[in-house]
Amino acid sequence: MFLGYPVETWVLQLFIGLVNGCVFILMALGLSIIFGLMGIINFGHGIFYMLGAYAGYTTYLTTGSFWLSLLVAPLACGLFGAAVERGLLRRIYTAKNPLFSGVLVTYGLSILVPDLIRLLYGRPGKPFPIPEYLKQGFFKIGRTEIGEYRMFVLVVTALLVPCLWYVLNRTNLGMIIRAGSTDNLMVQALGINVSRIWTFTFAFGIALAAFAGAVAAPLFAVVPEMGAAILIQNFIVVVVGGMGSFAGAIVGGLLVGQVLSLTSLVYDVLGDVIIYVLMAAVLLVRPRGLFGQEGVFEK
Amino acid sequence: MTLRDTVDRIARYALPLVVVLLIAAPFVANYTPLYTALLAEILVFGLFGLAFDVMLGYTGILSLGHSAFFGVPSYVAGLLLVHVSPSLWVAVPAGALAGMLTAALLGGLALRKRGVYFAMLTLALSQVFYYVVRMSTTVTGGDDGLSGIPRLRLTLPGGEIPLSKNTFNTYWFVMVLVLLSAIAIRQILRSPLGRAMQAVRDNEQRAAACGFNVQGIRMAAILVSGFFAGLAGALLTILIEFVPIENVHWSMSGTVVILTLFGGSGTLLGPFVGAAIFLWLKDFVSRTFSYWELVVGGLFVIIVVCMPEGIVGTIRKRLVPRLRRSVVPRRTAAVLPTAVKGADR
């Protein structure tokens, strides 16, 4: 027994934290990529997570296929993200203070879109059941059976992350994205069409968030508000791990996922307080985060 | 007389005119969409927006943590009214002071950083306050908010003015305090400190090179902002006789950004116009169409993209194309070419 709970419960929470951490990783990677390249703090990231869940739900409702919903959600939301980038964000790049404007526009979206979803789908949540073939128990921790779906989430993340790493670090596109993060002007000077890269990158980051939403839908409630809470948690992940850092998103995601999961046994909102304090501490002591690039926001 | 002269004439009498209109408002307000209670709320949130704008529009600092400067004092005022004394003479100054102290605390930590990181720090730190308030259920009522505020009355040397259940009196009380605060803020902004703040906003490095203590100025800005935001928070508690947990949640920080930008950052009237638009829309839409966040969010996005100066700011830019005697406007470029040309002769 430890702190009033048996060891098994702690191990269970550890596992759940791992699974939740996977969702965080997927979202934080998207957020980090968008910030790293475009310097935009995307307050709308949570919205696309929510839209991904709803897109997945709609696809599942109409086609009955879970796999199709996993495919459609990121594609549809990615396209929508591209439209947002071209339609809205493009107009504010030339603003007097694009950072503020980026925060403001994406914040406006984060208020507008959930209400739109409420209008279209209604205020109460939608049920998104775990697909039949992923329902059985996979293994046991103590007396609790761990469903296959949670393992599925783990496996999918474990497969996706190296693919993303490969794209970012071993392909030409990835090289352009990374170069753009460091010196945008130079990349343009080299003749590369940066605006198209930006649209694609933004859409890509959004698609990741939407995929995270679709994957998480059977685990969490599909409600219009699901984006708001997870958004701030993702900012914390990205700040702690390091803005624009791949390893940072992973480590940060796992860390925050575990902190929230383990502290929920002690006191339910303690986890939230801890992660906010952690974020403040990181911003004060080591603003670039655990793995961030030196010099980024160190002023 | 040119249009410019007419506008100047009106501007000279603007303040007394506004005061008269505000005093008379309750008598007609209930026949307009802006009924008296809503009008009082608009004044309170307008003050909150103005306090916020002292940092954003005049010192160039974006804070996402203003929910703490507003919410914590609203709880302080509420707690004092419930447990210590129903006297408004205690609650209101205490609220303002609480706001200033919270600002000192947050500012002391967050002002070490700038720009994005400052904004995110304020967000994180203000949320700590939110969770502390939420967890202290026995004291603050947690998620349910703080209730049990006693019957409020204003004790003056002459007698007592009842405020609870008396919309008109409450409105006038709020109106007087908001008006005095707005005038105070205007004076601060016109003072040497105010000019220094604007210098920091326009070009921080140059201000430092001129010998200004930039960190000190930024701290002063956050203290002033916190003081008046706290005052607004205390006023809201008095107005609605309740303290909802939302007062201290980060969405309140978002609300104040929205209403300030609706009206126009960098103007005195802007936050009030913005508060009027925001609160009226919220009230009207939630009664008819019910999805007010859709409307407000959409409008906000449109304004940020197309009218970044806000409604008042855009009107100023288009219709009043000259320097006015009041607060030094942000675009002084219009003055410089003529000054240089004059010097050539």
XYZ file of C-alpha atoms in Angstrom:
644
model
C 0.000 0.000 0.000
C 1.302 3.409 -0.836
C -0.378 6.673 0.188
C -3.598 4.813 0.781
C -3.831 3.001 -2.518
C -2.518 -0.447 -3.446
C 0.453 -0.696 -5.751
C -1.746 -2.041 -8.517
C -3.776 1.153 -8.556
C -0.627 3.203 -8.928
C 0.562 1.007 -11.764
C -2.832 1.341 -13.388
C -2.656 5.112 -13.122
C 0.839 4.990 -14.539
C -0.458 3.138 -17.552
C -3.405 5.475 -17.995
C -1.020 8.404 -17.721
C 1.012 6.831 -20.492
C -2.005 6.534 -22.749
C -3.170 10.065 -22.019
C 0.387 11.163 -22.564
C 0.196 9.725 -26.073
C -2.737 11.961 -26.871
C -0.786 14.909 -25.482
C 2.236 13.958 -27.587
C 0.252 13.938 -30.808
C -1.294 17.306 -30.080
C 1.870 18.875 -28.746
C 3.811 17.830 -31.820
C 1.317 19.673 -33.967
C 1.416 22.745 -31.757
C 5.186 22.673 -31.622
C 5.588 22.365 -35.367
C 3.228 25.257 -35.984
C 4.957 27.405 -33.436
C 8.439 26.393 -34.493
C 7.912 27.321 -38.099
C 5.389 30.098 -38.029
C 5.881 31.609 -34.619
C 2.152 31.540 -34.058
C 0.789 30.513 -30.712
C -2.182 28.625 -31.964
C -4.894 29.141 -29.393
C -7.161 27.309 -31.779
C -5.319 24.016 -31.483
C -7.828 22.635 -29.014
C -10.603 23.433 -31.464
C -9.170 21.167 -34.102
C -8.806 18.420 -31.529
C -12.502 18.792 -30.855
C -13.326 19.001 -34.554
C -11.335 15.834 -35.154
C -13.426 14.035 -32.580
C -16.653 15.323 -34.103
C -15.481 14.564 -37.635
C -14.637 11.079 -36.498
C -18.023 10.757 -34.865
C -19.825 11.928 -37.985
C -17.866 9.548 -40.180
C -18.520 6.692 -37.821
C -22.188 7.569 -37.767
C -22.502 7.617 -41.523
C -20.197 4.806 -42.509
C -19.932 2.685 -39.405
C -16.249 2.241 -40.016
C -13.879 3.194 -37.260
C -10.798 3.100 -39.462
C -12.417 5.383 -41.976
C -13.174 7.892 -39.272
C -9.514 7.831 -38.228
C -8.595 8.628 -41.795
C -11.259 11.194 -42.572
C -10.903 13.234 -39.389
C -7.323 14.431 -39.925
C -7.849 14.892 -43.658
C -11.017 16.943 -43.312
C -9.656 19.024 -40.459
C -6.351 19.454 -42.212
C -8.168 20.911 -45.193
C -10.158 23.160 -42.925
C -6.929 24.199 -41.230
C -5.420 25.057 -44.591
C -8.491 27.172 -45.353
C -8.151 28.967 -42.029
C -4.497 29.663 -42.688
C -5.115 31.037 -46.138
C -8.251 32.903 -45.302
C -7.540 34.327 -41.889
C -4.003 33.966 -40.731
C -2.516 35.170 -43.964
C -4.150 38.534 -43.404
C -2.502 39.081 -40.093
C 1.066 38.201 -40.976
C 1.527 41.784 -42.094
C -0.097 43.248 -39.005
C 1.819 45.587 -36.772
C 2.269 42.862 -34.237
C 1.651 39.476 -35.819
C 2.241 37.675 -32.550
C -0.588 39.438 -30.764
C -2.841 39.219 -33.773
C -2.144 35.500 -34.111
C -3.042 34.907 -30.493
C -6.171 37.021 -30.814
C -7.494 35.560 -34.055
C -6.957 31.994 -32.927
C -8.521 32.836 -29.576
C -11.554 34.240 -31.358
C -11.819 31.003 -33.293
C -11.600 29.029 -30.072
C -14.713 30.806 -28.872
C -16.589 30.784 -32.135
C -16.129 27.200 -33.285
C -17.369 25.345 -30.176
C -20.573 27.352 -30.309
C -20.917 26.454 -33.970
C -20.571 22.812 -33.033
C -23.174 23.299 -30.331
C -25.452 24.715 -32.970
C -24.874 21.837 -35.338
C -24.607 18.922 -32.956
C -26.307 20.112 -29.820
C -24.921 20.882 -26.409
C -24.742 17.443 -24.822
C -21.902 15.166 -25.784
C -22.044 12.528 -28.446
C -21.340 8.895 -27.771
C -18.402 7.394 -29.572
C -18.150 3.774 -28.665
C -14.979 1.741 -28.723
C -15.114 -0.450 -31.816
C -16.062 -4.046 -31.201
C -12.857 -5.685 -32.246
C -10.833 -3.493 -29.928
C -12.994 -4.023 -26.899
C -11.618 -7.150 -25.349
C -9.272 -7.085 -22.485
C -5.644 -7.267 -23.470
C -3.889 -7.806 -20.211
C -4.452 -7.266 -16.568
C -2.911 -4.956 -14.065
C -3.820 -6.390 -10.717
C -7.528 -6.992 -10.921
C -8.260 -4.413 -13.614
C -8.451 -5.433 -17.210
C -6.802 -3.130 -19.696
C -8.806 -2.919 -22.865
C -7.259 -3.376 -26.248
C -8.210 0.133 -27.236
C -5.761 1.740 -24.848
C -3.049 -0.504 -26.225
C -4.145 0.537 -29.676
C -3.612 4.176 -28.791
C -0.154 3.386 -27.475
C 0.769 1.379 -30.550
C -0.525 3.956 -32.991
C 1.422 6.715 -31.278
C 4.529 4.575 -31.083
C 4.293 3.948 -34.814
C 3.379 7.461 -35.822
C 6.039 9.304 -33.886
C 9.048 7.721 -35.622
C 7.344 8.316 -38.983
C 6.957 11.978 -38.123
C 10.546 12.129 -36.971
C 11.608 10.625 -40.248
C 9.603 13.141 -42.259
C 10.977 16.051 -40.285
C 14.587 14.972 -40.206
C 15.213 12.863 -43.271
C 13.120 14.376 -46.035
C 13.481 17.520 -48.062
C 10.166 18.845 -46.850
C 11.221 18.345 -43.267
C 14.473 20.096 -43.973
C 12.655 23.102 -45.368
C 10.382 23.202 -42.334
C 13.299 23.052 -39.957
C 15.219 25.640 -41.935
C 12.168 27.869 -41.931
C 12.023 27.661 -38.151
C 15.533 28.951 -37.869
C 15.692 31.538 -40.611
C 12.556 32.169 -42.573
C 13.933 34.978 -44.667
C 16.868 32.958 -45.862
C 14.641 30.149 -46.985
C 12.646 32.618 -49.055
C 15.859 34.055 -50.439
C 16.801 30.591 -51.581
C 13.734 30.636 -53.792
C 11.461 28.335 -51.876
C 7.772 29.171 -51.834
C 7.439 29.721 -48.135
C 3.762 30.614 -48.101
C 2.794 27.221 -49.460
C 5.015 25.539 -46.908
C 3.319 27.523 -44.159
C -0.135 26.500 -45.313
C 0.948 22.901 -45.474
C 2.682 22.984 -42.116
C -0.265 24.569 -40.404
C -2.629 22.049 -41.989
C -0.293 19.250 -40.953
C -0.137 20.372 -37.343
C -3.919 20.677 -37.334
C -4.319 17.230 -38.840
C -2.239 15.793 -36.017
C -4.470 17.469 -33.464
C -7.565 16.202 -35.255
C -6.145 12.694 -35.343
C -5.481 12.931 -31.622
C -9.094 13.983 -31.156
C -10.451 11.136 -33.227
C -8.296 8.620 -31.420
C -9.188 9.999 -28.014
C -12.917 10.200 -28.747
C -13.788 6.703 -27.497
C -11.808 7.307 -24.323
C -13.041 10.755 -23.349
C -16.360 12.471 -23.725
C -17.073 13.996 -27.119
C -18.328 17.412 -26.070
C -17.909 20.870 -27.608
C -15.844 21.908 -24.598
C -13.265 19.162 -24.994
C -10.843 21.460 -26.735
C -10.648 24.133 -24.055
C -9.218 22.123 -21.193
C -6.758 20.203 -23.288
C -5.539 23.331 -25.028
C -3.976 24.879 -21.967
C -2.554 21.539 -20.935
C -0.907 21.325 -24.323
C 0.592 24.758 -23.971
C 2.103 23.564 -20.751
C 3.473 20.482 -22.500
C 5.042 22.570 -25.229
C 6.450 25.173 -22.868
C 7.925 22.564 -20.533
C 9.287 20.438 -23.338
C 10.479 23.303 -25.450
C 8.710 25.204 -28.178
C 9.551 23.828 -31.565
C 11.295 20.779 -30.155
C 10.372 17.254 -31.209
C 11.872 15.474 -28.226
C 10.410 18.146 -25.991
C 6.875 17.429 -27.160
C 7.342 13.740 -26.381
C 8.976 14.137 -23.002
C 6.650 16.984 -22.063
C 3.588 15.041 -23.130
C 4.540 11.990 -21.119
C 5.483 14.084 -18.125
C 2.262 16.085 -18.032
C 0.199 12.978 -18.711
C 1.792 11.189 -15.783
C 1.564 14.142 -13.413
C -2.146 14.548 -14.101
C -2.800 10.854 -13.874
C -0.861 10.081 -10.716
C -1.943 13.147 -8.760
C -5.585 12.395 -9.453
C -5.283 9.694 -6.799
C -4.204 12.233 -4.221
C -6.551 15.143 -4.902
C -8.437 15.761 -8.072
C -7.422 19.268 -9.064
C -3.961 19.033 -7.560
C -2.606 17.929 -10.904
C -3.810 21.077 -12.622
C -2.232 23.321 -10.013
C 1.044 21.441 -10.264
C 1.265 21.696 -14.019
C 0.518 25.404 -13.969
C 3.169 25.953 -11.337
C 5.507 23.820 -13.419
C 4.815 25.976 -16.454
C 5.466 29.161 -14.507
C 8.651 27.708 -13.087
C 9.938 26.672 -16.498
C 9.112 30.071 -17.975
C 11.002 31.790 -15.200
C 13.989 29.535 -14.846
C 14.525 27.954 -18.245
C 12.183 29.533 -20.765
C 13.364 27.461 -23.639
C 12.059 24.363 -21.912
C 13.811 21.072 -21.427
C 14.788 20.541 -25.025
C 14.211 23.862 -26.670
C 16.747 25.660 -28.788
C 18.989 28.016 -26.991
C 18.167 31.613 -27.520
C 14.546 31.070 -28.342
C 12.692 33.504 -26.110
C 15.500 33.725 -23.663
C 15.246 37.478 -23.474
C -16.290 76.578 -39.167
C -14.698 73.455 -40.421
C -15.644 69.981 -39.405
C -12.473 69.911 -37.401
C -13.516 72.924 -35.372
C -16.948 71.455 -34.710
C -15.410 68.234 -33.504
C -13.053 70.192 -31.263
C -15.938 72.147 -29.802
C -17.804 68.972 -29.008
C -14.665 67.407 -27.599
C -14.148 70.259 -25.190
C -17.539 69.676 -23.655
C -17.326 65.927 -23.995
C -16.706 65.166 -20.358
C -19.542 67.242 -18.845
C -21.847 65.975 -21.580
C -21.001 62.391 -20.813
C -21.532 62.953 -17.100
C -24.960 64.460 -17.672
C -25.941 61.653 -20.029
C -24.813 59.018 -17.580
C -26.704 60.579 -14.699
C -29.859 60.809 -16.754
C -29.506 57.389 -18.297
C -31.522 55.267 -15.882
C -34.639 57.284 -16.591
C -34.611 56.304 -20.228
C -32.470 53.204 -20.212
C -35.238 50.749 -19.560
C -36.844 51.783 -22.821
C -33.687 51.013 -24.755
C -31.933 47.696 -25.288
C -29.437 48.821 -22.663
C -31.531 48.584 -19.527
C -30.191 50.086 -16.317
C -28.729 46.968 -14.751
C -26.996 46.120 -18.015
C -25.717 49.664 -18.266
C -24.190 49.399 -14.812
C -22.517 46.153 -15.798
C -21.217 47.818 -18.951
C -19.638 50.576 -16.880
C -17.948 48.051 -14.606
C -16.562 45.998 -17.455
C -15.623 49.146 -19.302
C -13.500 50.138 -16.336
C -11.982 46.673 -16.283
C -11.168 47.031 -19.969
C -9.703 50.465 -19.438
C -7.512 49.153 -16.645
C -6.398 46.345 -18.923
C -5.714 48.790 -21.711
C -3.410 50.829 -19.483
C -1.037 47.922 -19.955
C -1.841 46.937 -23.521
C -2.667 50.153 -25.304
C -0.473 52.555 -23.391
C 2.497 50.473 -22.279
C 2.434 47.855 -24.996
C 2.236 44.843 -22.682
C -0.233 42.035 -23.382
C -1.334 40.370 -20.180
C -3.416 37.208 -20.249
C -3.744 37.053 -16.498
C -6.141 39.877 -15.788
C -8.712 37.445 -14.473
C -6.602 37.353 -11.315
C -6.611 41.151 -10.948
C -10.367 41.176 -11.368
C -11.463 37.933 -9.777
C -9.361 37.864 -6.626
C -10.508 41.354 -5.555
C -14.098 40.407 -6.336
C -13.723 37.536 -3.861
C -11.940 39.771 -1.357
C -14.750 42.307 -1.516
C -17.337 39.561 -1.270
C -15.664 37.906 1.694
C -15.329 41.214 3.515
C -18.988 41.991 2.927
C -20.092 38.591 4.148
C -17.804 38.079 7.113
C -16.435 41.411 8.239
C -18.637 44.341 7.451
C -21.385 45.169 4.983
C -19.840 48.577 4.616
C -19.002 49.558 1.087
C -16.311 51.899 2.383
C -14.365 48.799 3.358
C -15.139 46.526 0.446
C -14.376 48.839 -2.448
C -10.957 50.149 -1.361
C -10.040 46.666 -0.198
C -10.855 45.350 -3.633
C -8.737 47.952 -5.335
C -5.848 47.273 -2.988
C -6.211 43.535 -3.454
C -5.990 44.093 -7.179
C -2.846 46.127 -6.781
C -1.251 43.538 -4.503
C -2.113 40.680 -6.849
C -0.619 42.710 -9.662
C 2.504 43.319 -7.612
C 2.831 39.609 -6.959
C 2.209 38.526 -10.540
C 4.215 41.390 -11.946
C 7.144 40.714 -9.687
C 7.397 37.246 -11.187
C 6.255 37.752 -14.735
C 7.862 41.068 -15.614
C 11.220 39.384 -15.864
C 10.084 38.234 -19.286
C 8.651 40.005 -22.268
C 6.220 39.462 -25.091
C 4.907 35.943 -25.556
C 6.538 34.577 -22.475
C 5.199 37.338 -20.306
C 1.701 36.663 -21.651
C 1.923 32.945 -20.994
C 3.388 33.475 -17.556
C 0.495 35.709 -16.596
C -1.881 33.061 -17.896
C -0.225 30.304 -15.883
C 0.059 32.341 -12.687
C -3.509 33.590 -12.853
C -4.742 30.036 -13.244
C -2.965 29.109 -10.022
C -5.215 31.662 -8.317
C -8.200 30.083 -10.018
C -7.407 26.639 -8.691
C -6.628 27.931 -5.212
C -9.987 29.698 -5.105
C -11.716 26.650 -6.499
C -10.131 24.306 -3.998
C -10.918 26.470 -0.959
C -14.542 25.435 -1.064
C -15.330 26.211 2.559
C -14.135 29.774 2.228
C -15.064 30.696 -1.307
C -17.822 28.281 -2.161
C -15.656 26.696 -4.836
C -17.459 26.038 -8.089
C -20.720 27.357 -6.738
C -19.367 30.819 -6.135
C -19.619 33.039 -3.115
C -23.098 33.894 -1.971
C -24.606 35.282 1.177
C -23.776 38.880 0.539
C -25.844 40.972 2.950
C -28.173 43.808 2.135
C -26.000 46.591 0.801
C -26.359 50.214 1.636
C -24.126 53.210 1.321
C -23.603 55.005 4.603
C -22.984 58.724 4.153
C -22.717 61.419 6.822
C -26.220 62.528 5.894
C -27.928 59.169 5.980
C -28.105 55.820 4.279
C -28.717 55.088 0.630
C -30.073 51.619 0.026
C -28.429 49.780 -2.817
C -29.750 46.235 -2.739
C -32.963 45.854 -4.691
C -32.629 49.437 -5.861
C -31.380 49.395 -9.420
C -31.187 53.134 -9.858
C -29.147 53.751 -6.699
C -26.794 50.910 -7.460
C -26.340 52.254 -10.963
C -25.510 55.758 -9.736
C -23.098 54.398 -7.148
C -21.287 52.383 -9.815
C -21.435 55.291 -12.221
C -19.801 57.714 -9.812
C -16.966 55.342 -8.990
C -16.356 54.363 -12.600
C -16.372 57.985 -13.701
C -13.919 59.003 -10.987
C -11.687 56.070 -11.867
C -11.776 56.853 -15.567
C -10.832 60.460 -14.873
C -8.052 59.293 -12.577
C -6.723 56.972 -15.251
C -6.889 59.745 -17.811
C -4.868 61.994 -15.534
C -2.307 59.270 -14.934
C -1.971 58.729 -18.660
C -1.421 62.435 -19.233
C 1.129 62.681 -16.456
C 4.879 62.240 -16.946
C 4.484 58.601 -15.925
C 1.841 58.131 -18.573
C 4.025 59.676 -21.225
C 6.884 57.471 -20.143
C 4.653 54.414 -20.452
C 3.774 55.361 -23.982
C 7.423 55.900 -24.745
C 8.120 52.364 -23.574
C 5.306 51.139 -25.777
C 6.534 52.951 -28.849
C 10.189 52.122 -28.598
C 11.466 50.403 -25.526
C 15.123 50.581 -26.392
C 14.949 54.247 -27.158
C 13.137 54.916 -23.909
C 15.867 53.086 -22.051
C 18.489 55.049 -23.932
C 16.758 58.268 -22.890
C 17.259 57.219 -19.315
C 13.825 55.903 -18.421
C 13.665 53.092 -15.906
C 11.810 50.702 -18.181
C 11.289 47.920 -15.653
C 10.036 50.413 -13.099
C 7.610 51.841 -15.626
C 6.316 48.402 -16.565
C 5.812 47.612 -12.896
C 3.986 50.902 -12.380
C 1.751 50.070 -15.324
C 0.813 46.698 -13.932
C 0.154 48.186 -10.489
C -2.150 50.865 -11.894
C -3.844 48.280 -14.063
C -4.300 45.923 -11.134
C -5.636 48.646 -8.866
C -8.431 49.669 -11.205
C -9.186 46.136 -12.329
C -9.572 45.261 -8.665
C -11.877 48.205 -8.173
C -13.966 46.953 -11.084
C -14.052 43.484 -9.556
C -15.290 44.821 -6.234
C -17.925 46.850 -8.055
C -19.158 43.794 -9.888
C -19.539 41.924 -6.631
C -21.590 44.809 -5.273
C -23.610 45.013 -8.455
C -24.633 41.397 -8.761
C -24.353 40.576 -5.040
C -22.636 37.328 -5.861
C -19.162 36.150 -6.851
C -19.157 33.499 -9.591
C -16.089 31.292 -9.982
C -15.841 32.441 -13.596
C -14.546 35.810 -12.376
C -11.167 34.269 -11.745
C -11.026 31.845 -14.662
C -8.810 32.559 -17.674
C -11.849 33.005 -19.871
C -12.359 36.288 -18.006
C -8.931 37.339 -19.200
C -10.052 36.488 -22.705
C -13.268 38.461 -22.253
C -11.436 41.611 -21.278
C -9.142 41.291 -24.301
C -12.163 40.900 -26.549
C -14.088 43.837 -25.227
C -11.055 46.100 -25.224
C -10.303 45.266 -28.823
C -13.909 45.617 -29.900
C -13.874 49.222 -28.849
C -10.287 50.026 -29.583
C -7.083 49.752 -27.673
C -5.357 53.018 -26.911
C -8.546 55.035 -26.554
C -10.322 56.034 -23.364
C -13.781 55.421 -24.728
C -12.922 52.202 -26.515
C -13.219 49.730 -23.633
C -16.620 51.173 -22.694
C -17.928 50.913 -26.234
C -16.472 47.430 -26.447
C -18.071 46.420 -23.160
C -21.399 47.756 -24.393
C -21.189 45.742 -27.595
C -20.010 42.603 -25.866
C -22.496 42.636 -23.007
C -25.433 43.711 -25.134
C -24.693 41.015 -27.717
C -24.338 38.415 -25.017
C -27.601 39.489 -23.423
C -29.575 39.845 -26.622
C -28.267 36.783 -28.435
C -28.555 34.450 -25.492
C -32.208 35.392 -25.203
C -33.044 34.981 -28.864
C -30.634 32.864 -30.830
C -28.857 31.395 -27.808
C -25.438 30.897 -29.422
C -23.918 34.188 -28.399
C -20.333 32.941 -28.374
C -20.674 32.210 -32.059
C -21.671 35.795 -32.742
C -19.163 37.385 -30.377
C -16.306 35.136 -31.483
C -17.067 35.742 -35.124
C -17.284 39.481 -34.639
C -14.027 39.438 -32.713
C -12.199 37.604 -35.486
C -13.552 40.058 -38.058
C -12.482 43.022 -35.971
C -8.984 41.713 -35.336
C -8.465 41.071 -39.024
C -10.252 44.035 -40.598
C -10.468 46.700 -37.898
C -7.563 46.121 -35.540
C -7.994 49.543 -34.012
C -11.442 48.616 -32.855
C -14.589 50.618 -33.436
C -13.598 53.796 -31.650
C -10.045 53.604 -32.918
C -11.147 53.237 -36.515
C -13.566 56.142 -36.196
C -10.777 58.216 -34.751
C -8.431 57.271 -37.527
C -10.858 58.024 -40.304
C -12.929 60.941 -39.076
C -10.646 62.838 -36.763
C -7.391 63.112 -38.689
C -5.545 65.443 -36.416
C -3.881 65.520 -33.041
C -6.227 66.250 -30.208
C -5.356 67.970 -26.964
C -6.123 64.858 -24.982
C -3.941 61.771 -24.575
C -1.087 61.736 -27.067
C -2.253 59.494 -29.902
C -0.260 56.541 -31.070
C 0.420 57.728 -34.550
C 2.588 60.808 -34.212
C 3.965 60.314 -37.696
C 1.329 62.707 -39.043
C 2.948 65.497 -37.089
C 6.570 64.901 -37.903
C 6.678 65.782 -41.624
C 5.137 69.215 -41.029
C 7.471 69.892 -38.152
C 10.457 69.076 -40.306
C 9.175 71.143 -43.198
C 8.737 74.100 -40.892
C 12.279 73.733 -39.657
C 13.627 73.849 -43.183
C 12.528 77.408 -43.522
